[in-house]
């Protein structure tokens, strides 16, 4: 499923404000508006796709770029050595609220498990 319009599309187009902390050709990273940890950044592909359930085999490189952007930023932010968590919520039981695929980067404090 391709989603054409969400709040994240508006952030990508700079139509609504966000604290953007990472950008490359394919991916934007911005602070979550309701942070759950000292570092809580959302990494979104500029090409909209709803979630992991909508991925195709041909999206392998595309998805890899999103993960690599998050891990690169985690090193830059100085949280990689102590550790962090990448989360992707999919569909209602997964807790997804914005249907534009995104990776949550959470870190800067010990994170409990299970969540
Ligand atoms: P989900 O629940 O879909 O996995 O995550 C969506 C995330 O987007 C939530 O953590 C929520 O706080 C964040 N969010 C929703 N609206 C906005 C917004 O307008 N700006 C920012 N920066 N984050 C948002």
GROMACS .gro file of C-alpha atoms and ligand atoms in nm:
model
  139
    1UNK     CA    1   0.000   0.000   0.000
    2UNK     CA    2   0.133   0.342  -0.093
    3UNK     CA    3   0.018   0.628   0.126
    4UNK     CA    4   0.008   0.964  -0.037
    5UNK     CA    5  -0.049   1.196   0.255
    6UNK     CA    6   0.035   1.187   0.625
    7UNK     CA    7   0.175   1.433   0.876
    8UNK     CA    8   0.520   1.295   0.788
    9UNK     CA    9   0.477   1.391   0.421
   10UNK     CA   10   0.412   1.746   0.536
   11UNK     CA   11   0.728   1.739   0.751
   12UNK     CA   12   0.931   1.607   0.455
   13UNK     CA   13   0.800   1.894   0.241
   14UNK     CA   14   0.871   2.142   0.526
   15UNK     CA   15   0.504   2.238   0.538
   16UNK     CA   16   0.490   2.183   0.913
   17UNK     CA   17   0.782   2.231   1.152
   18UNK     CA   18   0.994   1.955   1.301
   19UNK     CA   19   1.339   1.940   1.452
   20UNK     CA   20   1.528   1.775   1.169
   21UNK     CA   21   1.849   1.609   1.287
   22UNK     CA   22   1.939   1.395   0.986
   23UNK     CA   23   1.889   1.415   0.613
   24UNK     CA   24   2.026   1.241   0.308
   25UNK     CA   25   1.894   1.188  -0.042
   26UNK     CA   26   1.646   0.921   0.063
   27UNK     CA   27   1.581   0.959   0.436
   28UNK     CA   28   1.478   1.229   0.683
   29UNK     CA   29   1.532   1.204   1.061
   30UNK     CA   30   1.347   1.430   1.305
   31UNK     CA   31   1.278   1.437   1.677
   32UNK     CA   32   0.957   1.269   1.792
   33UNK     CA   33   0.710   1.524   1.922
   34UNK     CA   34   0.645   1.304   2.230
   35UNK     CA   35   0.991   1.167   2.314
   36UNK     CA   36   1.002   0.843   2.511
   37UNK     CA   37   1.377   0.862   2.576
   38UNK     CA   38   1.648   1.132   2.577
   39UNK     CA   39   1.711   1.044   2.212
   40UNK     CA   40   1.391   0.968   2.018
   41UNK     CA   41   1.430   1.027   1.648
   42UNK     CA   42   1.199   0.910   1.368
   43UNK     CA   43   1.368   0.803   1.044
   44UNK     CA   44   1.135   0.818   0.747
   45UNK     CA   45   1.195   0.738   0.382
   46UNK     CA   46   1.113   1.033   0.159
   47UNK     CA   47   0.924   0.793  -0.067
   48UNK     CA   48   0.604   0.713   0.122
   49UNK     CA   49   0.511   0.354   0.199
   50UNK     CA   50   0.268   0.260   0.475
   51UNK     CA   51   0.466   0.014   0.687
   52UNK     CA   52   0.669  -0.308   0.683
   53UNK     CA   53   0.359  -0.503   0.575
   54UNK     CA   54   0.366  -0.308   0.248
   55UNK     CA   55   0.731  -0.384   0.166
   56UNK     CA   56   0.820  -0.583  -0.144
   57UNK     CA   57   1.137  -0.778  -0.222
   58UNK     CA   58   1.244  -0.490  -0.441
   59UNK     CA   59   1.243  -0.262  -0.132
   60UNK     CA   60   1.543  -0.437   0.028
   61UNK     CA   61   1.788  -0.159  -0.055
   62UNK     CA   62   1.529   0.110   0.025
   63UNK     CA   63   1.469  -0.039   0.371
   64UNK     CA   64   1.840  -0.082   0.428
   65UNK     CA   65   1.892   0.289   0.374
   66UNK     CA   66   1.647   0.374   0.654
   67UNK     CA   67   1.819   0.139   0.901
   68UNK     CA   68   2.165   0.261   0.802
   69UNK     CA   69   2.057   0.623   0.848
   70UNK     CA   70   1.940   0.542   1.202
   71UNK     CA   71   2.256   0.354   1.297
   72UNK     CA   72   2.479   0.627   1.150
   73UNK     CA   73   2.292   0.891   1.347
   74UNK     CA   74   2.315   0.684   1.668
   75UNK     CA   75   2.695   0.687   1.636
   76UNK     CA   76   2.694   1.063   1.571
   77UNK     CA   77   2.468   1.119   1.873
   78UNK     CA   78   2.713   0.923   2.090
   79UNK     CA   79   2.466   0.656   2.201
   80UNK     CA   80   2.584   0.362   1.990
   81UNK     CA   81   2.837   0.219   2.231
   82UNK     CA   82   2.601   0.206   2.530
   83UNK     CA   83   2.318   0.097   2.303
   84UNK     CA   84   1.983   0.190   2.166
   85UNK     CA   85   1.666   0.040   2.022
   86UNK     CA   86   1.516   0.057   1.675
   87UNK     CA   87   1.138   0.006   1.666
   88UNK     CA   88   0.896  -0.026   1.377
   89UNK     CA   89   0.529  -0.040   1.469
   90UNK     CA   90   0.304  -0.201   1.210
   91UNK     CA   91  -0.076  -0.179   1.195
   92UNK     CA   92  -0.312  -0.144   1.495
   93UNK     CA   93  -0.186  -0.427   1.718
   94UNK     CA   94   0.168  -0.304   1.656
   95UNK     CA   95   0.071   0.039   1.783
   96UNK     CA   96   0.116   0.220   1.452
   97UNK     CA   97  -0.049   0.562   1.443
   98UNK     CA   98   0.115   0.726   1.141
   99UNK     CA   99   0.092   0.524   0.820
  100UNK     CA  100   0.415   0.637   0.663
  101UNK     CA  101   0.687   0.380   0.737
  102UNK     CA  102   0.926   0.497   1.007
  103UNK     CA  103   1.194   0.365   1.240
  104UNK     CA  104   1.199   0.494   1.597
  105UNK     CA  105   1.553   0.536   1.734
  106UNK     CA  106   1.535   0.530   2.115
  107UNK     CA  107   1.837   0.574   2.336
  108UNK     CA  108   2.023   0.778   2.593
  109UNK     CA  109   1.893   0.572   2.886
  110UNK     CA  110   1.865   0.201   2.971
  111UNK     CA  111   1.557   0.058   2.796
  112UNK     CA  112   1.356  -0.216   2.962
  113UNK     CA  113   1.257  -0.536   2.787
  114UNK     CA  114   0.992  -0.658   2.725
  115UNK     CA  115   0.843  -0.317   2.641
  116LIG     P1  116   0.385   0.517   1.551
  116LIG     O1  117   0.290   0.515   1.668
  116LIG     O2  118   0.310   0.526   1.420
  116LIG     O3  119   0.486   0.408   1.552
  116LIG     O4  120   0.472   0.647   1.569
  116LIG     C1  121   0.431   0.772   1.531
  116LIG     C2  122   0.513   0.870   1.610
  116LIG     O5  123   0.500   0.997   1.548
  116LIG     C3  124   0.470   0.888   1.756
  116LIG     O6  125   0.577   0.853   1.843
  116LIG     C4  126   0.431   1.034   1.765
  116LIG     O7  127   0.470   1.094   1.887
  116LIG     C5  128   0.502   1.095   1.647
  116LIG     N1  129   0.435   1.210   1.589
  116LIG     C6  130   0.303   1.221   1.556
  116LIG     N2  131   0.277   1.341   1.502
  116LIG     C7  132   0.395   1.407   1.499
  116LIG     C8  133   0.432   1.537   1.454
  116LIG     O8  134   0.351   1.616   1.405
  116LIG     N3  135   0.563   1.572   1.465
  116LIG     C9  136   0.656   1.487   1.519
  116LIG     N4  137   0.783   1.531   1.524
  116LIG     N5  138   0.625   1.363   1.562
  116LIG    C10  139   0.496   1.324   1.553
   0.00000   0.00000   0.00000
